[in-house]
PDB file of C-alpha atoms in Angstrom:
ATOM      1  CA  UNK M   1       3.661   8.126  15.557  1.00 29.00           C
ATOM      2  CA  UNK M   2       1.495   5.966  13.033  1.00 25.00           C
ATOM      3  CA  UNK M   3       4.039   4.136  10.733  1.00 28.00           C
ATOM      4  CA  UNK M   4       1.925   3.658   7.056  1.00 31.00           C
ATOM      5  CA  UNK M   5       4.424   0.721   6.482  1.00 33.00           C
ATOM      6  CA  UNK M   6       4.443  -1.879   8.477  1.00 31.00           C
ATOM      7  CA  UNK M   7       7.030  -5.068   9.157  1.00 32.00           C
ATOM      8  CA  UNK M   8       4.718  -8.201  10.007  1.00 39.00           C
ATOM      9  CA  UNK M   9       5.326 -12.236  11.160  1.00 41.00           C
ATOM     10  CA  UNK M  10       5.010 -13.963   7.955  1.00 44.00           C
ATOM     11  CA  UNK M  11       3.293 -16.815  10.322  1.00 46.00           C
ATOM     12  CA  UNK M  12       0.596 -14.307  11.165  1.00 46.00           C
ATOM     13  CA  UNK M  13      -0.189 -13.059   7.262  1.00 46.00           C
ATOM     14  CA  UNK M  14      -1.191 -16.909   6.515  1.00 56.00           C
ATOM     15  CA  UNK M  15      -4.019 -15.887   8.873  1.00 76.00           C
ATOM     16  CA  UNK M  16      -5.881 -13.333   6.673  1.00 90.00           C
ATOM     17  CA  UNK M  17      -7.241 -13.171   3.666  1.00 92.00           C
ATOM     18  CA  UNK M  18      -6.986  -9.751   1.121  1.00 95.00           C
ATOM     19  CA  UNK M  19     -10.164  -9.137  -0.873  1.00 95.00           C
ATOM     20  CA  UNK M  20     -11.012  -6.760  -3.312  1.00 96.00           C
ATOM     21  CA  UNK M  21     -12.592  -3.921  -2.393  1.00 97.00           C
ATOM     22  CA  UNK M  22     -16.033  -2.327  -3.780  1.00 97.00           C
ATOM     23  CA  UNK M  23     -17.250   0.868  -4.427  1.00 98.00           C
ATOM     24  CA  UNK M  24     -19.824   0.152  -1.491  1.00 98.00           C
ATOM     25  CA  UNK M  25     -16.627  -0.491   0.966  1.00 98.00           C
ATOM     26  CA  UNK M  26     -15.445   3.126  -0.185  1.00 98.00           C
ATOM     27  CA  UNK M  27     -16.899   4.983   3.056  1.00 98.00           C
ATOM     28  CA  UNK M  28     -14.685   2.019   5.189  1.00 98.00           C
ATOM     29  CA  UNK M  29     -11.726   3.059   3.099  1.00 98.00           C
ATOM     30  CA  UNK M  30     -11.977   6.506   3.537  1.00 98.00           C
ATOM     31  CA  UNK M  31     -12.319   6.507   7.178  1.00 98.00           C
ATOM     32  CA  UNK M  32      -8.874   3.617   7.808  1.00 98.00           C
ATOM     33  CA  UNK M  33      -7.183   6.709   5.001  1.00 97.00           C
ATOM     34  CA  UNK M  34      -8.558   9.549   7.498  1.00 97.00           C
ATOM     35  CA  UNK M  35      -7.336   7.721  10.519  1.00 97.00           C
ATOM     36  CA  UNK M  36      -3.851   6.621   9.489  1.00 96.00           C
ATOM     37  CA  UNK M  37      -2.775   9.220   6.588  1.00 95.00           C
ATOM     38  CA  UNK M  38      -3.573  12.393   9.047  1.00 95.00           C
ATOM     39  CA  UNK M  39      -0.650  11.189  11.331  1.00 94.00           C
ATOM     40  CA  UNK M  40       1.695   9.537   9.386  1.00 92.00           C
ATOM     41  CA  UNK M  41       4.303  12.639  10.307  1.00 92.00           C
ATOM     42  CA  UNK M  42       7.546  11.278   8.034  1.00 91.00           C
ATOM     43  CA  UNK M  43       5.283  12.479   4.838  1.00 92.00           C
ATOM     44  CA  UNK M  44       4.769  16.386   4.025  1.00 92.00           C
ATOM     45  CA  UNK M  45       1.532  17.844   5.279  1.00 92.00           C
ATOM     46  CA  UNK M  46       0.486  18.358   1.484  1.00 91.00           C
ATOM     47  CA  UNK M  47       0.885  14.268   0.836  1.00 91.00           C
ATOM     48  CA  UNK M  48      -0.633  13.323   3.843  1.00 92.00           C
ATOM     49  CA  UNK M  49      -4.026  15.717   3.250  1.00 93.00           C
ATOM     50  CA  UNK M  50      -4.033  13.941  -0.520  1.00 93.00           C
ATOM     51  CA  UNK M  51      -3.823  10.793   0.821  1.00 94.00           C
ATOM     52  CA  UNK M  52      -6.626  10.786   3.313  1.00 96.00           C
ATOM     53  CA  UNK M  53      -9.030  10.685   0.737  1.00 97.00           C
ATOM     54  CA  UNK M  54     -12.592  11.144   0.262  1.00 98.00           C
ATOM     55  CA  UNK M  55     -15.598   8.249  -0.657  1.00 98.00           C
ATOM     56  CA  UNK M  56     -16.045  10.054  -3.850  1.00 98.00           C
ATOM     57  CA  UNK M  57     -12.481   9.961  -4.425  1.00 98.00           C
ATOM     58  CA  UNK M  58     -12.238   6.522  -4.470  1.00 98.00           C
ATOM     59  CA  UNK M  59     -15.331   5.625  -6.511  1.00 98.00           C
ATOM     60  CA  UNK M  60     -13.599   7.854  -9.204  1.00 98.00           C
ATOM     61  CA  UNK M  61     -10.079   6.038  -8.730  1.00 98.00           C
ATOM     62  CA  UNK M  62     -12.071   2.666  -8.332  1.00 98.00           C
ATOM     63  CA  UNK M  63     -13.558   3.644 -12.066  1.00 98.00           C
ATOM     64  CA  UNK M  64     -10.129   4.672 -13.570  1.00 97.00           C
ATOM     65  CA  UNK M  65      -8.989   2.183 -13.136  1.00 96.00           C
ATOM     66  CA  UNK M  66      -7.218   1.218  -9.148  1.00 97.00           C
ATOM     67  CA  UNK M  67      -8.444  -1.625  -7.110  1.00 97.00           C
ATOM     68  CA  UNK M  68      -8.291  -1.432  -3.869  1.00 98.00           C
ATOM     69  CA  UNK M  69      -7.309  -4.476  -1.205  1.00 97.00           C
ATOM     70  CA  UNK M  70      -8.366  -4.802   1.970  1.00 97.00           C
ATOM     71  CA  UNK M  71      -8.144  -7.223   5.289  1.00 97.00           C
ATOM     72  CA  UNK M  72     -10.805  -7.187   7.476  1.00 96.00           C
ATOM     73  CA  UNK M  73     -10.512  -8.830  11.082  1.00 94.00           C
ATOM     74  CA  UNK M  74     -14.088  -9.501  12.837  1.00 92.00           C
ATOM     75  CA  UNK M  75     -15.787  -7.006  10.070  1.00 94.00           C
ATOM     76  CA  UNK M  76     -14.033  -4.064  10.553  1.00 96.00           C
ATOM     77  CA  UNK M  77     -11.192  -2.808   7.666  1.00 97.00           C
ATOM     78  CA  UNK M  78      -7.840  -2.349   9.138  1.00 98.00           C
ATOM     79  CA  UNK M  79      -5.872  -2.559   6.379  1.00 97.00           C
ATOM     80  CA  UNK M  80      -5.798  -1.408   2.629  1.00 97.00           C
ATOM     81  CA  UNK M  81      -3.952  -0.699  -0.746  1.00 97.00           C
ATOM     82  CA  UNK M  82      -4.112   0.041  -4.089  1.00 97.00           C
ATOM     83  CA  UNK M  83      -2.806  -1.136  -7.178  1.00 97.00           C
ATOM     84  CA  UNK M  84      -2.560  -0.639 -10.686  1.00 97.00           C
ATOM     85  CA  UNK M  85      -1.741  -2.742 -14.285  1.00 97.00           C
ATOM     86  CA  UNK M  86       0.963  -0.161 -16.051  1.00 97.00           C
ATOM     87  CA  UNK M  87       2.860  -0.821 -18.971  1.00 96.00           C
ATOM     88  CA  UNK M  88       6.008  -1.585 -16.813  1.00 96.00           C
ATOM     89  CA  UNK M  89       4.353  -4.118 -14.219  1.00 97.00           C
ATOM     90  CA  UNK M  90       1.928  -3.441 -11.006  1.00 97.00           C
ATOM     91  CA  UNK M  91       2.191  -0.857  -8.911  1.00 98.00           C
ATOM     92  CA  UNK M  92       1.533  -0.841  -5.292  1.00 98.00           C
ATOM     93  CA  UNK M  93       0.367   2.407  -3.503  1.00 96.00           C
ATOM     94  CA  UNK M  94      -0.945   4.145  -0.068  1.00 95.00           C
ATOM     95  CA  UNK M  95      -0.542   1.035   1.816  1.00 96.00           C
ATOM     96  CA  UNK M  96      -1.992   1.505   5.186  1.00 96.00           C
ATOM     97  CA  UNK M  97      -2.718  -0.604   8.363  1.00 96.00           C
ATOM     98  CA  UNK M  98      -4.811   0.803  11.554  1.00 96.00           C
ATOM     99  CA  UNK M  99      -2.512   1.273  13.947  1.00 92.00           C
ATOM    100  CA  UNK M 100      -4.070  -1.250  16.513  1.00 93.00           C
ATOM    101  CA  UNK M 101      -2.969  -3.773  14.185  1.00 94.00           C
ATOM    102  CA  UNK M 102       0.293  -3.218  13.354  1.00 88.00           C
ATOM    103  CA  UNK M 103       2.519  -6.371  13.916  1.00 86.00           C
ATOM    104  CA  UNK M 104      -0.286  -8.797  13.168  1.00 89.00           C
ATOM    105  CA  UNK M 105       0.524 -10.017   9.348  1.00 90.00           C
ATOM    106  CA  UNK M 106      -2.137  -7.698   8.003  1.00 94.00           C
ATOM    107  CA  UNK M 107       1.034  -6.037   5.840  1.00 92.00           C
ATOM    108  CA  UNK M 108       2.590  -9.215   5.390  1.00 91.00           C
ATOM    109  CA  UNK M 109      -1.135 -10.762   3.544  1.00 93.00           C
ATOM    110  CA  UNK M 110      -1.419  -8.198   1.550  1.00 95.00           C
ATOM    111  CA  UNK M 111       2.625  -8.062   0.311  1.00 94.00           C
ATOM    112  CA  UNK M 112       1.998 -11.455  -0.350  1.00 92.00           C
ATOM    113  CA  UNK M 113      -1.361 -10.570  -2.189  1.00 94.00           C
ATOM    114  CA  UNK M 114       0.267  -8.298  -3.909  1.00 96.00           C
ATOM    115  CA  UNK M 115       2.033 -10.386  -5.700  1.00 95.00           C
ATOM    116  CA  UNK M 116      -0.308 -13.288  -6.837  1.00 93.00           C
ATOM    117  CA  UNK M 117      -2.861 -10.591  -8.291  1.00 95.00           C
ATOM    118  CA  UNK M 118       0.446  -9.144 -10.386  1.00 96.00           C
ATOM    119  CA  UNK M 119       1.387 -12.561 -11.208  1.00 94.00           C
ATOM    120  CA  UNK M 120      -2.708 -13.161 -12.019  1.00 94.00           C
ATOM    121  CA  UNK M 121      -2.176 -10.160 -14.598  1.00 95.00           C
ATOM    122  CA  UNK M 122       0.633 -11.586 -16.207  1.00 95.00           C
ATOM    123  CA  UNK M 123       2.738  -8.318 -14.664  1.00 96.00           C
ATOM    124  CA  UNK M 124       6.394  -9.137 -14.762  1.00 97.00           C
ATOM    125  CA  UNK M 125       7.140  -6.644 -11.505  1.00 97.00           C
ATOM    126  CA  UNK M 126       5.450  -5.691  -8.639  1.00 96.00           C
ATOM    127  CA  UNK M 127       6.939  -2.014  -8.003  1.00 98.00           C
ATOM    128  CA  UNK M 128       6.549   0.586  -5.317  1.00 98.00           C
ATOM    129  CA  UNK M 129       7.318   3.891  -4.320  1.00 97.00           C
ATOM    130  CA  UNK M 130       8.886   4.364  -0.997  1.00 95.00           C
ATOM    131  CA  UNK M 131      10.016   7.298   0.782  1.00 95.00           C
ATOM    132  CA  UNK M 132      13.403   7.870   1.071  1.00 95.00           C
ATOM    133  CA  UNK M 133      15.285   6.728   4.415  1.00 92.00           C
ATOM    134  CA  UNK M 134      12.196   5.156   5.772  1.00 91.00           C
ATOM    135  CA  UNK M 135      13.916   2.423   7.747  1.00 91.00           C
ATOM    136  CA  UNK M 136      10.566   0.228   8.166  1.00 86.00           C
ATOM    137  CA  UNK M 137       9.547   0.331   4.817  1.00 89.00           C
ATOM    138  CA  UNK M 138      13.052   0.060   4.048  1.00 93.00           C
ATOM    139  CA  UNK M 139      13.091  -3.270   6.124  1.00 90.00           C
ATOM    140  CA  UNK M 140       9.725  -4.356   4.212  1.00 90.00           C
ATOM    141  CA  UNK M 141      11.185  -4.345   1.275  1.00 94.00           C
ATOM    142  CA  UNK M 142      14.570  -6.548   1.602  1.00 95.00           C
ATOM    143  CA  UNK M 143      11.846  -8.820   3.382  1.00 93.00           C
ATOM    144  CA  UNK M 144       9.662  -9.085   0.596  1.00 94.00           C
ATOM    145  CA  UNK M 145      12.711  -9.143  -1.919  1.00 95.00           C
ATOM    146  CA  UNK M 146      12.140  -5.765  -3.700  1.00 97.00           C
ATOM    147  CA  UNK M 147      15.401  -3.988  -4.578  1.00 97.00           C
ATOM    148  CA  UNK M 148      15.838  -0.857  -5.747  1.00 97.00           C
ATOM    149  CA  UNK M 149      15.587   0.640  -9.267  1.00 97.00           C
ATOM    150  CA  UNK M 150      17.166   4.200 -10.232  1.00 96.00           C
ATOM    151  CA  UNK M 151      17.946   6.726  -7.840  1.00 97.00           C
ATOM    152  CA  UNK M 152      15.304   8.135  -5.584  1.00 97.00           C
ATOM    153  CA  UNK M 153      13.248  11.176  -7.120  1.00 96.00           C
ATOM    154  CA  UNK M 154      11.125  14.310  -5.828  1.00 95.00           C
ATOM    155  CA  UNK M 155       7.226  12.569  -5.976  1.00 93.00           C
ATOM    156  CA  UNK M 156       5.738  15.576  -4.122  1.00 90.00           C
ATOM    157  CA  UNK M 157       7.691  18.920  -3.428  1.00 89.00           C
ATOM    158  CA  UNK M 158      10.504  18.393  -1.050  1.00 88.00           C
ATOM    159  CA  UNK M 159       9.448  14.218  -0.509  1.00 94.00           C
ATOM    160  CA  UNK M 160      12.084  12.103  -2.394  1.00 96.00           C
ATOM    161  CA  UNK M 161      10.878   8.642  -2.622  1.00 96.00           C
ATOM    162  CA  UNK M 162      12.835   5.614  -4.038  1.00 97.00           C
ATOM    163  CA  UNK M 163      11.026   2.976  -6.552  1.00 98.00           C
ATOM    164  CA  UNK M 164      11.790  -0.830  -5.800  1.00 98.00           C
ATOM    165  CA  UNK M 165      10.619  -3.648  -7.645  1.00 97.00           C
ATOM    166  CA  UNK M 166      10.581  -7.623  -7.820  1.00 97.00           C
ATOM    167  CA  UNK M 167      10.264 -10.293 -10.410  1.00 97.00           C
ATOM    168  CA  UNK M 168       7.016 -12.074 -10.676  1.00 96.00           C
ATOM    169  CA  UNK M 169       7.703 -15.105 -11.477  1.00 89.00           C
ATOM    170  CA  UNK M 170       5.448 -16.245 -14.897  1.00 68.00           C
TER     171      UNK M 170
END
């Protein structure tokens, strides 16, 4: 079962680099999406269709407003995110890693990412969303010091995630 979280070797992130994405990458992004989303079983059916999305999809989410992240290892994408600026900090979403590279610091670069483009945009959190009980993603984020904030909360009918954070430091 393809895990869309996934628990790297710090050692191993050091050895990619995140980039931003482009509107012209948005066919490579839609294909890692269709490949990993489809299968990632712990999500509802309904979650996992809206996550696999299309190129024109992310062109539209690219001008709203997202950027999208990416690590590519001898050309070819293999991992992603997005984030976003809000009013309460940036917000990591739809993290996802081809499975043949899983356990290679591809999660770990772009955790670490993560945080120098919030601390770039002056964001006093990085926060995500994570679904409830999911004991790797769970495990991601006591490595990457997130804690929780609140109590967890329906995000999609019958899908309770729970929203952790950390300080960016200023």
């Amino acid at each position: 079962m393809t895990k869309v979280c996934i628990i790297d070797d710090e050692k191993k992130a050091k050895e990619h680099r995140v980039i931003l994405l482009s509107k012209e990458e948005a066919k490579d992004i839609s294909s890692l999406y269709k490949e990993v989303w489809p299968k990632a079983y712990e999500y509802p059916e309904e979650w996992r269709e809206k996550r696999a999305m299309s190129e024109e999809e992310i062109k539209k989410e690219m001008d709203s407003g997202y950027f999208f992240f990416g690590v590519r290892i001898n050309g070819k994408l293999v991992g992603i995110y997005k984030a976003s600026i809000t009013n309460r900090g940036c917000l990591g979403e739809q993290q996802a890693v081809l499975p043949g590279y899983s356990d290679q610091g591809v999660a770990s670069a772009m955790y670490a990412q993560f945080y120098e483009f919030a601390k770039a945009n002056k964001c006093k959190v990085n926060y995500v969303n994570i679904l409830a009980g999911n004991e790797p993603c769970e495990r991601a984020m006591e490595k990457f010091n997130f804690y929780k904030t609140g109590e967890p909360w329906e995000q999609s009918k019958g899908m309770l995630v729970q929203t952790y954070e950390r300080k960016v430091d200023s």
